Short mmCIF file of C-alpha atoms in Angstrom, two decimals:
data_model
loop_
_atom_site.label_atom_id
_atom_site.label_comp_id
_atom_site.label_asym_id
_atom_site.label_seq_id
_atom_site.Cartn_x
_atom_site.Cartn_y
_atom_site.Cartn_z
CA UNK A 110 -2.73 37.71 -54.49
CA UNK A 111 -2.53 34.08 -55.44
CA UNK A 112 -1.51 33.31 -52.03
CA UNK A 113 -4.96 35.09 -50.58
CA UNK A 114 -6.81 32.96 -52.93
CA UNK A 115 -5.52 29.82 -52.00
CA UNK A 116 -5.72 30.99 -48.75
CA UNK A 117 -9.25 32.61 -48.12
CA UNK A 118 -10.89 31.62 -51.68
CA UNK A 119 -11.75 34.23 -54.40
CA UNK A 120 -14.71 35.48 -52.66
CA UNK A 121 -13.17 36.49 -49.44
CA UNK A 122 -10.21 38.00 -51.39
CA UNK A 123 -12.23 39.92 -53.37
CA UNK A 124 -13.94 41.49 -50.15
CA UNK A 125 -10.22 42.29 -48.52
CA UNK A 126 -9.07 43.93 -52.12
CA UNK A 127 -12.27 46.19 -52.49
CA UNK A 128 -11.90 47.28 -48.67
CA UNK A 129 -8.27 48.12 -49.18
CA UNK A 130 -8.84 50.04 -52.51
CA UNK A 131 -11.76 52.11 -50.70
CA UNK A 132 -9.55 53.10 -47.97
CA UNK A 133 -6.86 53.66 -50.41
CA UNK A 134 -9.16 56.44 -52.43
CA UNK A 135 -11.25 57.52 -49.41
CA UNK A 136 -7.77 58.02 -46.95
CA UNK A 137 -5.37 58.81 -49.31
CA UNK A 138 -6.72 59.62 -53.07
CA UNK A 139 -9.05 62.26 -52.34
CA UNK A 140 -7.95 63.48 -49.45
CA UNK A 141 -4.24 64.47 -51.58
CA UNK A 142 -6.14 65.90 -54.68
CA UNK A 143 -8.21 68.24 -52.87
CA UNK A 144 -5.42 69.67 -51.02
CA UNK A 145 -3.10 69.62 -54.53
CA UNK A 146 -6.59 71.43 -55.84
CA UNK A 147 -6.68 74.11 -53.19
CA UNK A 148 -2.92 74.20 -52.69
CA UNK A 149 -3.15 75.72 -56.45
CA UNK A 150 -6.34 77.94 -56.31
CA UNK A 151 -5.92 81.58 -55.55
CA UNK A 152 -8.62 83.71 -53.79
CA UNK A 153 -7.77 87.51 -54.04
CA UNK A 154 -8.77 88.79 -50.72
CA UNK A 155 -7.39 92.13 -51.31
CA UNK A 156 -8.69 95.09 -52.28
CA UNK A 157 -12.23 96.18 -50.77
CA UNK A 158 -12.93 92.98 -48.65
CA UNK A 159 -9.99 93.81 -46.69
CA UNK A 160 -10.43 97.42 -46.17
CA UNK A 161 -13.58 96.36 -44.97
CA UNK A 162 -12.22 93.61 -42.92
CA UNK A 163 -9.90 96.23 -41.47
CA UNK A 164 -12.40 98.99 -40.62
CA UNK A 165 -14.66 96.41 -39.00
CA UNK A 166 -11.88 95.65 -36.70
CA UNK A 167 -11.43 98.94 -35.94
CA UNK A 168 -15.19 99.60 -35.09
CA UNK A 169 -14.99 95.96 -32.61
CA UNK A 170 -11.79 97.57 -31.33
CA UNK A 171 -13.33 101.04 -30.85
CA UNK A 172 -16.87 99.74 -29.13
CA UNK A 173 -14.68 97.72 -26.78
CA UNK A 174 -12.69 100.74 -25.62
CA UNK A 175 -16.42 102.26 -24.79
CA UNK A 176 -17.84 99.20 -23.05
CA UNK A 177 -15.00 99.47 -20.81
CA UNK A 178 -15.43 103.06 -20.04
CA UNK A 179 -18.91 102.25 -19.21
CA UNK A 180 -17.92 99.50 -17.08
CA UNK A 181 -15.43 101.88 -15.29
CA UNK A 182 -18.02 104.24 -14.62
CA UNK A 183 -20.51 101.83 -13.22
CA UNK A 184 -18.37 100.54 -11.12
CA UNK A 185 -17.18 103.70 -9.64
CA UNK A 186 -21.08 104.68 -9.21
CA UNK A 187 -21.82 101.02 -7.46
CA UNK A 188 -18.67 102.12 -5.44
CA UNK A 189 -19.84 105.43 -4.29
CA UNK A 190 -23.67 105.39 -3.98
CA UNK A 191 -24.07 108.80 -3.02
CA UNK A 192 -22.16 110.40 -6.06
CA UNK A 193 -23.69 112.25 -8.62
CA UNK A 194 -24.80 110.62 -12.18
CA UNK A 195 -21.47 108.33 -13.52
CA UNK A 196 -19.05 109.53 -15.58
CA UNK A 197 -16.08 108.80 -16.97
CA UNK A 198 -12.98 110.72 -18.32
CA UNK A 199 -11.83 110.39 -21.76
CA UNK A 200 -9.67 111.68 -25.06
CA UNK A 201 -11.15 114.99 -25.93
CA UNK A 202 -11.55 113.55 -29.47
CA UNK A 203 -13.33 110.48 -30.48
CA UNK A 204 -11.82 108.79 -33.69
CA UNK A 205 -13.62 107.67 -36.52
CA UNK A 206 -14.30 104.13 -37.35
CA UNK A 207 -11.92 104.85 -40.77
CA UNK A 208 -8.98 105.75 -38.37
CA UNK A 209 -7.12 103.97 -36.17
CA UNK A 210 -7.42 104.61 -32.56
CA UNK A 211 -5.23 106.21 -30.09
CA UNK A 212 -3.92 102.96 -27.65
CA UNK A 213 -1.49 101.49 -26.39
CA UNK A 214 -0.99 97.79 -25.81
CA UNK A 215 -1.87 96.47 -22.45
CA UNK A 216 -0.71 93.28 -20.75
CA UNK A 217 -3.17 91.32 -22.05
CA UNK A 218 -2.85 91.94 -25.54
CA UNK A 219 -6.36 94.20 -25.74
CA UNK A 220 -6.02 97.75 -26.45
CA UNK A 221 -6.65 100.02 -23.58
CA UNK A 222 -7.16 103.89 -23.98
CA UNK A 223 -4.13 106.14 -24.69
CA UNK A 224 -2.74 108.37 -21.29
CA UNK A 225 -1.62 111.19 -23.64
CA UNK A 226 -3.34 114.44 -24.33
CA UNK A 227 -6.01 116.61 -23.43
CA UNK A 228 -7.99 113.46 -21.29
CA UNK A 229 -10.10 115.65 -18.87
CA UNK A 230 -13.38 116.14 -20.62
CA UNK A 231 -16.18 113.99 -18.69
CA UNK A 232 -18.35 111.93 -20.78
CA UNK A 233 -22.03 110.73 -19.89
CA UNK A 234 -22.06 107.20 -19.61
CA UNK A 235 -25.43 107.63 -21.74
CA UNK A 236 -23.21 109.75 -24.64
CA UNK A 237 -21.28 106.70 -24.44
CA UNK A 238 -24.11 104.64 -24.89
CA UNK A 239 -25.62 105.85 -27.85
CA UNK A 240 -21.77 105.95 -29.21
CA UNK A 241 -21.86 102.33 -28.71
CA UNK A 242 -25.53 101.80 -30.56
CA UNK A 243 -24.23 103.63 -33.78
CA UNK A 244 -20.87 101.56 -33.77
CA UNK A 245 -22.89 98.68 -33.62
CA UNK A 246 -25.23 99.54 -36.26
CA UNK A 247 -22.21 100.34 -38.57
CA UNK A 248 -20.68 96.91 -37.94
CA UNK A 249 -23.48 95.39 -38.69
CA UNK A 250 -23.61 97.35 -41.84
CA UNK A 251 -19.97 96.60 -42.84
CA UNK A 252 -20.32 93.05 -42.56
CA UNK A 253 -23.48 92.83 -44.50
CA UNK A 254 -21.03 94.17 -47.21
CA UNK A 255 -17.75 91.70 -46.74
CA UNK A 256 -20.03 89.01 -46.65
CA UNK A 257 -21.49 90.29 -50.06
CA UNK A 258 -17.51 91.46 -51.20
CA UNK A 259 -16.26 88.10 -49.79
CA UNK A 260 -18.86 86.32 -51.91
CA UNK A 261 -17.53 88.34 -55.05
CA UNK A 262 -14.19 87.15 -54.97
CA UNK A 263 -14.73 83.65 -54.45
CA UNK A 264 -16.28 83.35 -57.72
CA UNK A 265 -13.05 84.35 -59.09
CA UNK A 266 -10.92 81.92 -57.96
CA UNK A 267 -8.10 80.62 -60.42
CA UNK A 268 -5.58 78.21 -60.76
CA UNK A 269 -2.38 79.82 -59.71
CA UNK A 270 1.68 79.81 -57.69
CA UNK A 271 0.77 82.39 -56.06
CA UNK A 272 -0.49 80.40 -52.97
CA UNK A 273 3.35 79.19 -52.69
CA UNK A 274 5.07 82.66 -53.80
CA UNK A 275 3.71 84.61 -51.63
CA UNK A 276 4.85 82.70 -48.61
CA UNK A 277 6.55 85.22 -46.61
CA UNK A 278 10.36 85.31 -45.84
CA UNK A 279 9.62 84.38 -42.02
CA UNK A 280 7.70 81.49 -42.99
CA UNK A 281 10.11 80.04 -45.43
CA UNK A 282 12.64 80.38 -42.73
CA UNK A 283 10.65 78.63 -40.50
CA UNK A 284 9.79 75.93 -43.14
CA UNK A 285 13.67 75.42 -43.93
CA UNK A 286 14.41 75.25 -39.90
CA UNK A 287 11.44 72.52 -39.26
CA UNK A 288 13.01 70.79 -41.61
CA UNK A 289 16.79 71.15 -39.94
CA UNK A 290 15.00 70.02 -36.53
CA UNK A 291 13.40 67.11 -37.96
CA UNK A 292 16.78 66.29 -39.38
CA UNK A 293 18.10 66.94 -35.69
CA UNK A 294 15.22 64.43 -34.17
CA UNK A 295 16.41 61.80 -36.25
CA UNK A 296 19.78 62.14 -35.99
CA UNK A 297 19.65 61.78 -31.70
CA UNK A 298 16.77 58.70 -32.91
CA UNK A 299 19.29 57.24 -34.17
CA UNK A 300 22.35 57.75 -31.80
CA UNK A 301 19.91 56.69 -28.67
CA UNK A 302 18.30 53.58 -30.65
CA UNK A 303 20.73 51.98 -32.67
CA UNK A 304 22.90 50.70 -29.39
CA UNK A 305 19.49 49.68 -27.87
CA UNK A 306 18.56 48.11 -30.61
CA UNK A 307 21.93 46.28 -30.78
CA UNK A 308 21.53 44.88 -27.52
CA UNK A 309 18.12 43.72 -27.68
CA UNK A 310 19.11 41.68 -31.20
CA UNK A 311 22.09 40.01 -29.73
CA UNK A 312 21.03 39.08 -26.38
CA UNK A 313 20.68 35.17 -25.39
CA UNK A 314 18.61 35.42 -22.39
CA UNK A 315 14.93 35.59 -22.81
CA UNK A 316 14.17 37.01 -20.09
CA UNK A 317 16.08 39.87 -20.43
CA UNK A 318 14.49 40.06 -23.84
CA UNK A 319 11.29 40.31 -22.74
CA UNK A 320 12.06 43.20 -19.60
CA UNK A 321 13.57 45.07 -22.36
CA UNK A 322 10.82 44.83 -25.24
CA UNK A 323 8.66 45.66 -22.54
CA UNK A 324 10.32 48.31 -21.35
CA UNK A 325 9.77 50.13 -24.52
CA UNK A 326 6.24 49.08 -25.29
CA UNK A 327 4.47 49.53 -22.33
CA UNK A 328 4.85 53.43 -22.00
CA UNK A 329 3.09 53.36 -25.54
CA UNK A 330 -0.15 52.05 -23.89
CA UNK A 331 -0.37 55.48 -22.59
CA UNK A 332 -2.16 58.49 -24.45
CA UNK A 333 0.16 60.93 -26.46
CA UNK A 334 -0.94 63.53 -24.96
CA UNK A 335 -0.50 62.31 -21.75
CA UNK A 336 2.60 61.09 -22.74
CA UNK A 337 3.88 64.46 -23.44
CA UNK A 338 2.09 66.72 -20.50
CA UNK A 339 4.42 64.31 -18.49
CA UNK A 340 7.03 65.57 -19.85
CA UNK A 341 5.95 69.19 -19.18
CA UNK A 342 5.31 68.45 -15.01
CA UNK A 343 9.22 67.40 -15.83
CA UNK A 344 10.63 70.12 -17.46
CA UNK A 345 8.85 73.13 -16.23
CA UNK A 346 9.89 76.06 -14.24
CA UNK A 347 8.59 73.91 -10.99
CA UNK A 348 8.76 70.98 -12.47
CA UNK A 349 10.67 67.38 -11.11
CA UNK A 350 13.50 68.13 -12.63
CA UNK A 351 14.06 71.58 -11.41
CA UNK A 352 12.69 69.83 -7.99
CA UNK A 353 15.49 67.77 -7.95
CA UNK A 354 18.37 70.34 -8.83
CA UNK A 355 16.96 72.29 -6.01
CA UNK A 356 17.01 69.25 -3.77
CA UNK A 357 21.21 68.13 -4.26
CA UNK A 358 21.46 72.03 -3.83
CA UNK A 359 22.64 73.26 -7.37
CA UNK A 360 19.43 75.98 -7.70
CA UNK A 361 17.26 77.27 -5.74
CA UNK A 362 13.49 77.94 -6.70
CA UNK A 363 12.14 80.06 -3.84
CA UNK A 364 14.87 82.99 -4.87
CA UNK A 365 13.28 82.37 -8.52
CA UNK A 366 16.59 80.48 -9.81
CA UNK A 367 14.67 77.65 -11.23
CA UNK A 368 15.13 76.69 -15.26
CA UNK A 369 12.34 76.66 -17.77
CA UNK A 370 13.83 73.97 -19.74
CA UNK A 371 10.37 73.90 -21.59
CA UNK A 372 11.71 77.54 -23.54
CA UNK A 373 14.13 75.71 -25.93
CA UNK A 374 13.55 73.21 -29.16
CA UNK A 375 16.07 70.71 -26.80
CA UNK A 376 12.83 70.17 -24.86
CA UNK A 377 10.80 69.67 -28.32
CA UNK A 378 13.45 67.35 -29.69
CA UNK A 379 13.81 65.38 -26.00
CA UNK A 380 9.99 64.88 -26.28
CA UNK A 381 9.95 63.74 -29.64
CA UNK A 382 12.47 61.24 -29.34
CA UNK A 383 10.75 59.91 -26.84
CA UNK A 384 7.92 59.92 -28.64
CA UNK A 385 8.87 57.95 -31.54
CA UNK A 386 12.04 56.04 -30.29
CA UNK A 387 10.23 52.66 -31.51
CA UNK A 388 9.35 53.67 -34.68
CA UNK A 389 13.32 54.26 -35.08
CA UNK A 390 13.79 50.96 -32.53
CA UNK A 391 12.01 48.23 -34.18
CA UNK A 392 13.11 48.58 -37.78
CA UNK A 393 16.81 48.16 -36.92
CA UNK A 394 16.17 45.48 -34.57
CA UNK A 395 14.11 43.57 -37.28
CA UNK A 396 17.05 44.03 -39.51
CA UNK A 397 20.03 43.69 -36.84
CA UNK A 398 18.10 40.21 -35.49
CA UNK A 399 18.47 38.94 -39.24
CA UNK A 400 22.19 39.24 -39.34
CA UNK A 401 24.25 35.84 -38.67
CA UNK A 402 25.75 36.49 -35.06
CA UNK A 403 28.74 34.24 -36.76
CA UNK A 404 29.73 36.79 -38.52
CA UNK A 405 30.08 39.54 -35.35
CA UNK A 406 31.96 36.78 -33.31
CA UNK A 407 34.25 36.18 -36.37
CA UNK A 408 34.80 39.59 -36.66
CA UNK A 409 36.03 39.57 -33.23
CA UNK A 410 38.48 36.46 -33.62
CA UNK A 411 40.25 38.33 -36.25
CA UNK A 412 40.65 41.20 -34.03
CA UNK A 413 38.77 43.60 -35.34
CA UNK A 414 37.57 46.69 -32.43
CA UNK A 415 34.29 47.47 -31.58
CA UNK A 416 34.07 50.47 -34.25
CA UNK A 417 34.88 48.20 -36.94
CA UNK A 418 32.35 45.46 -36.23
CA UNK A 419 29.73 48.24 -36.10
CA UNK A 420 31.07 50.14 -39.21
CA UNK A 421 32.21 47.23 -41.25
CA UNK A 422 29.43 44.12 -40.21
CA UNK A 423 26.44 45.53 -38.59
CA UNK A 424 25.94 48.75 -39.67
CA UNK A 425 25.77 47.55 -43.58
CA UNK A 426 23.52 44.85 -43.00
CA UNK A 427 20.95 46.77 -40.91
CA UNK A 428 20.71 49.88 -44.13
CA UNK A 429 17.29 48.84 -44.97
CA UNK A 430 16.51 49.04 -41.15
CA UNK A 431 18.02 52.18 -40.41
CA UNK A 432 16.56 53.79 -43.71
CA UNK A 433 12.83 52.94 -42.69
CA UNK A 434 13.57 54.19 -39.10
CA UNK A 435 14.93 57.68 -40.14
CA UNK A 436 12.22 57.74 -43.02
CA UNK A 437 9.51 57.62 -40.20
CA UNK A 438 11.27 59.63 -37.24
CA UNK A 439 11.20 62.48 -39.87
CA UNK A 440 7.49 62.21 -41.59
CA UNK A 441 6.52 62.56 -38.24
CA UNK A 442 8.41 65.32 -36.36
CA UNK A 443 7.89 67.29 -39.61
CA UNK A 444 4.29 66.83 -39.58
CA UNK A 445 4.03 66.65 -35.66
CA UNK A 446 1.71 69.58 -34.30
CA UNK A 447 0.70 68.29 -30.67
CA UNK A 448 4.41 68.41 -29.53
CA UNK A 449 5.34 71.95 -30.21
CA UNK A 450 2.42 73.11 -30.09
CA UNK A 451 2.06 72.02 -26.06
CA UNK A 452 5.62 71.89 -24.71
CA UNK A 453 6.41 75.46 -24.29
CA UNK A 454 4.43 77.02 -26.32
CA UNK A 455 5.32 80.56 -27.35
CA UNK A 456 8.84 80.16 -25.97
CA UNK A 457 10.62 78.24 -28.73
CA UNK A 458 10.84 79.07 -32.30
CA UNK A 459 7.61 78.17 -33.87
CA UNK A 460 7.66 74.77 -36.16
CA UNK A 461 5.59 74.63 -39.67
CA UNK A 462 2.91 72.16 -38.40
CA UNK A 463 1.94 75.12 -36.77
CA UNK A 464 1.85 77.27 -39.14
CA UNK A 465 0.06 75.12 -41.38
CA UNK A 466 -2.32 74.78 -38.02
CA UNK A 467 -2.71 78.81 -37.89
CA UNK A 468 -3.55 79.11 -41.79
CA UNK A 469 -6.34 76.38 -41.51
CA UNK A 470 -8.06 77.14 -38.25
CA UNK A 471 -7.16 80.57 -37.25
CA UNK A 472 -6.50 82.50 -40.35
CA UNK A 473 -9.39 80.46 -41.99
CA UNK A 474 -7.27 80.37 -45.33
CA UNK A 475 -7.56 76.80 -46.04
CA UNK A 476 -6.14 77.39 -49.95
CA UNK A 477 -2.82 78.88 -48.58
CA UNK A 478 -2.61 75.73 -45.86
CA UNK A 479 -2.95 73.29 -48.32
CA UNK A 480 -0.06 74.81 -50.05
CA UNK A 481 1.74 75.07 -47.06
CA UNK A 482 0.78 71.00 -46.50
CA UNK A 483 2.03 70.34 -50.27
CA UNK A 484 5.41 72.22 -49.73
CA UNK A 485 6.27 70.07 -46.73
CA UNK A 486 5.09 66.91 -48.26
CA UNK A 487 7.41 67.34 -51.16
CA UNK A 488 10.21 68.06 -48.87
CA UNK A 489 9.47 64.96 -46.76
CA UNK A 490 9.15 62.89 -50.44
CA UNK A 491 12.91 64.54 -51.39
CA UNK A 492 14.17 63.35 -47.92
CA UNK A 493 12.94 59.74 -48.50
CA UNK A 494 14.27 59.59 -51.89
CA UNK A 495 17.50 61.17 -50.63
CA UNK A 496 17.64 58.17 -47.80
CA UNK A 497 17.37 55.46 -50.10
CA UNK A 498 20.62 56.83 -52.13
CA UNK A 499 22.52 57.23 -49.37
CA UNK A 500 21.90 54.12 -47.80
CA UNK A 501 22.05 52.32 -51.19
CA UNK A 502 18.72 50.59 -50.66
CA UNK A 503 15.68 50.21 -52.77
CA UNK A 504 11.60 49.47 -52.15
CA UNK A 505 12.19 45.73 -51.93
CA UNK A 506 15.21 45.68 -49.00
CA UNK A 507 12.61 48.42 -47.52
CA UNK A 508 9.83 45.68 -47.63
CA UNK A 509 11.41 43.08 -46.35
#
């Protein structure tokens, strides 16, 4: 602080620390104890709201089942204009909005009408109709009533675990595997990065300093996202790579033998290496450049191999680096939600960024997502902690 005074004067310094501290509480501060606040406030959502929420599924589901019988039939009469008045055929009994429906899953995921029993009877497409007004009337009836339910039971929200224990067993399996993939992410970071960041701290020539540096930055100047729908054109079913195989001779796609490398976490973790190799890159060059190259060349003199210069001279003096780069390459493939969520999705085991994604935006359960947010946040806080120890290092060699 006394250097920004001397620096910029008191007045100016004062401006910088009052910025920083508002983006400190406005980023950070408030953002963390609103989710800690809903991460520990229980809605009940049980009980009448979601038998009501169930039979007003069943009504939508039901009324679609009759708007496509009416479509059928119209489309038949368009098709034949000299037939008699449309109809359609259809289960000799109609079930109530309280009861499930006869169906079967189509392709498409929307319930079509069942094939089995007595399905004979014709139907007016005006019987159908009228079916269709009442349904809607009794939808709009039931909702009229969650809404007044749903009100009900957010008044009594309280302060509660149950937001955490209640996390089902298939979700804390996926938690504990995201966390075993991040692990995996890092650990190829590192195995990819450290030589290149070797190399790039002990060159001489400047020029091949710069090709390299830039080399790794200028990809960066590139979206993301497009960064990573790249990666798809490679990896997909007709993709380059696939392309290429087929080219030398080792597949061939027009008898279907191509490879959807896209349906495996190796094409999540390739992607996400690539996607933050510097942030693993930099810190253990910043480190690696600090070291005395003396040292590596005296190392040598004495005889000492390759493994041992690494393990014994360079490896110990870059910790701090290393630490910071692992520490990062794991906040963010833990957290990441863009990556699985677009290469392959649906045919790799899910990660918990997307559940977390599902519980905010599709299950609209915002309480139970900030819970799930906490629970990964204090894993990724344990895994920074648990870096420091094993590297030995503290916050000052992590500043410097």
């Amino acid at each position: 602080m006394e250097a920004l005074v001397r620096s910029y004067g008191k007045g100016l310094t004062a401006v910088f620390a009052g910025l920083v501290a508002l983006w400190i509480i406005l980023m950070i501060v408030v953002p963390q104890v609103t989710m800690i606040d809903r991460a520990f406030t229980y809605q009940d959502r049980g009980g009448e709201t979601a038998m009501l929420a169930i039979e007003i599924d069943r009504a939508y589901t039901k009324r679609f089942q009759l708007e496509q019988q009416v479509q059928r039939a119209q489309n038949a009469a368009d098709a034949e204009p000299g037939a008699s008045a449309p109809s359609v055929s259809a289960p000799s009994a109609t079930p109530s909005i309280g009861a499930p429906a006869a169906t079967t899953p189509s392709a498409g995921g929307l319930p079509q009408p069942s094939a089995g029993g007595a399905a004979n009877q014709e139907i007016d497409v005006e019987a159908l109709e009228a079916e269709i007004a009442t349904l809607t009337a009794k939808i709009e009836e039931l909702e009229s009533q969650e809404d007044l339910s749903s009100g009900e039971a957010g008044m009594k929200a309280t302060y509660s675990l149950k937001n955490f224990t209640t996390m089902s067993g298939i979700h804390f399996q996926i938690f504990v595997m995201t966390l075993l993939y991040a692990f995996c992410v890092t650990i190829l970071s590192f195995l990819i990065c450290y030589p290149v960041a070797f190399v790039i701290a002990t060159t001489t020539n400047r020029n091949r300093l710069a090709l390299m540096m830039l080399g790794l930055v200028i990809p960066y100047a590139i979206n993301e996202l497009l960064r990573i729908f790249s990666w798809i054109m490679i990896l997909e079913k007709n993709g380059i790579l696939n392309t290429f195989l087929n080219f030398i001779g080792i597949i061939d796609i027009d008898a279907g033998e191509g490879i959807r490398f896209v349906a495996s976490n190796g094409a999540v973790f390739t992607v996400m290496v690539y996607a933050y190799v510097l942030f693993m890159v930099f810190p253990i060059y910043n480190t690696i450049d600090t070291l005395d190259k003396n040292q590596i060349e005296a190392a040598r003199d004495l005889g000492a191999s390759a493994w041992k210069i690494h393990t014994r001279v360079v490896i110990p003096h870059a910790k701090p680096g290393i630490a910071v780069g692992s520490i990062m390459t794991f906040m963010l493939s833990a957290g990441s939600i863009a990556v699985p969520e677009i290469v392959g999705r649906g045919l790799h085991p899910d990660w918990f960024s997307q559940l977390i994604y599902r519980r905010f935006f599709e299950a609209d359960s915002w309480n139970q997502g900030s819970a799930y947010s906490l629970a990964l946040l204090i894993a990724c806080i344990v895994f920074i902690f648990a870096t420091m120890a094993i590297f030995k290092v503290g916050i000052r060699d992590i500043a410097k």
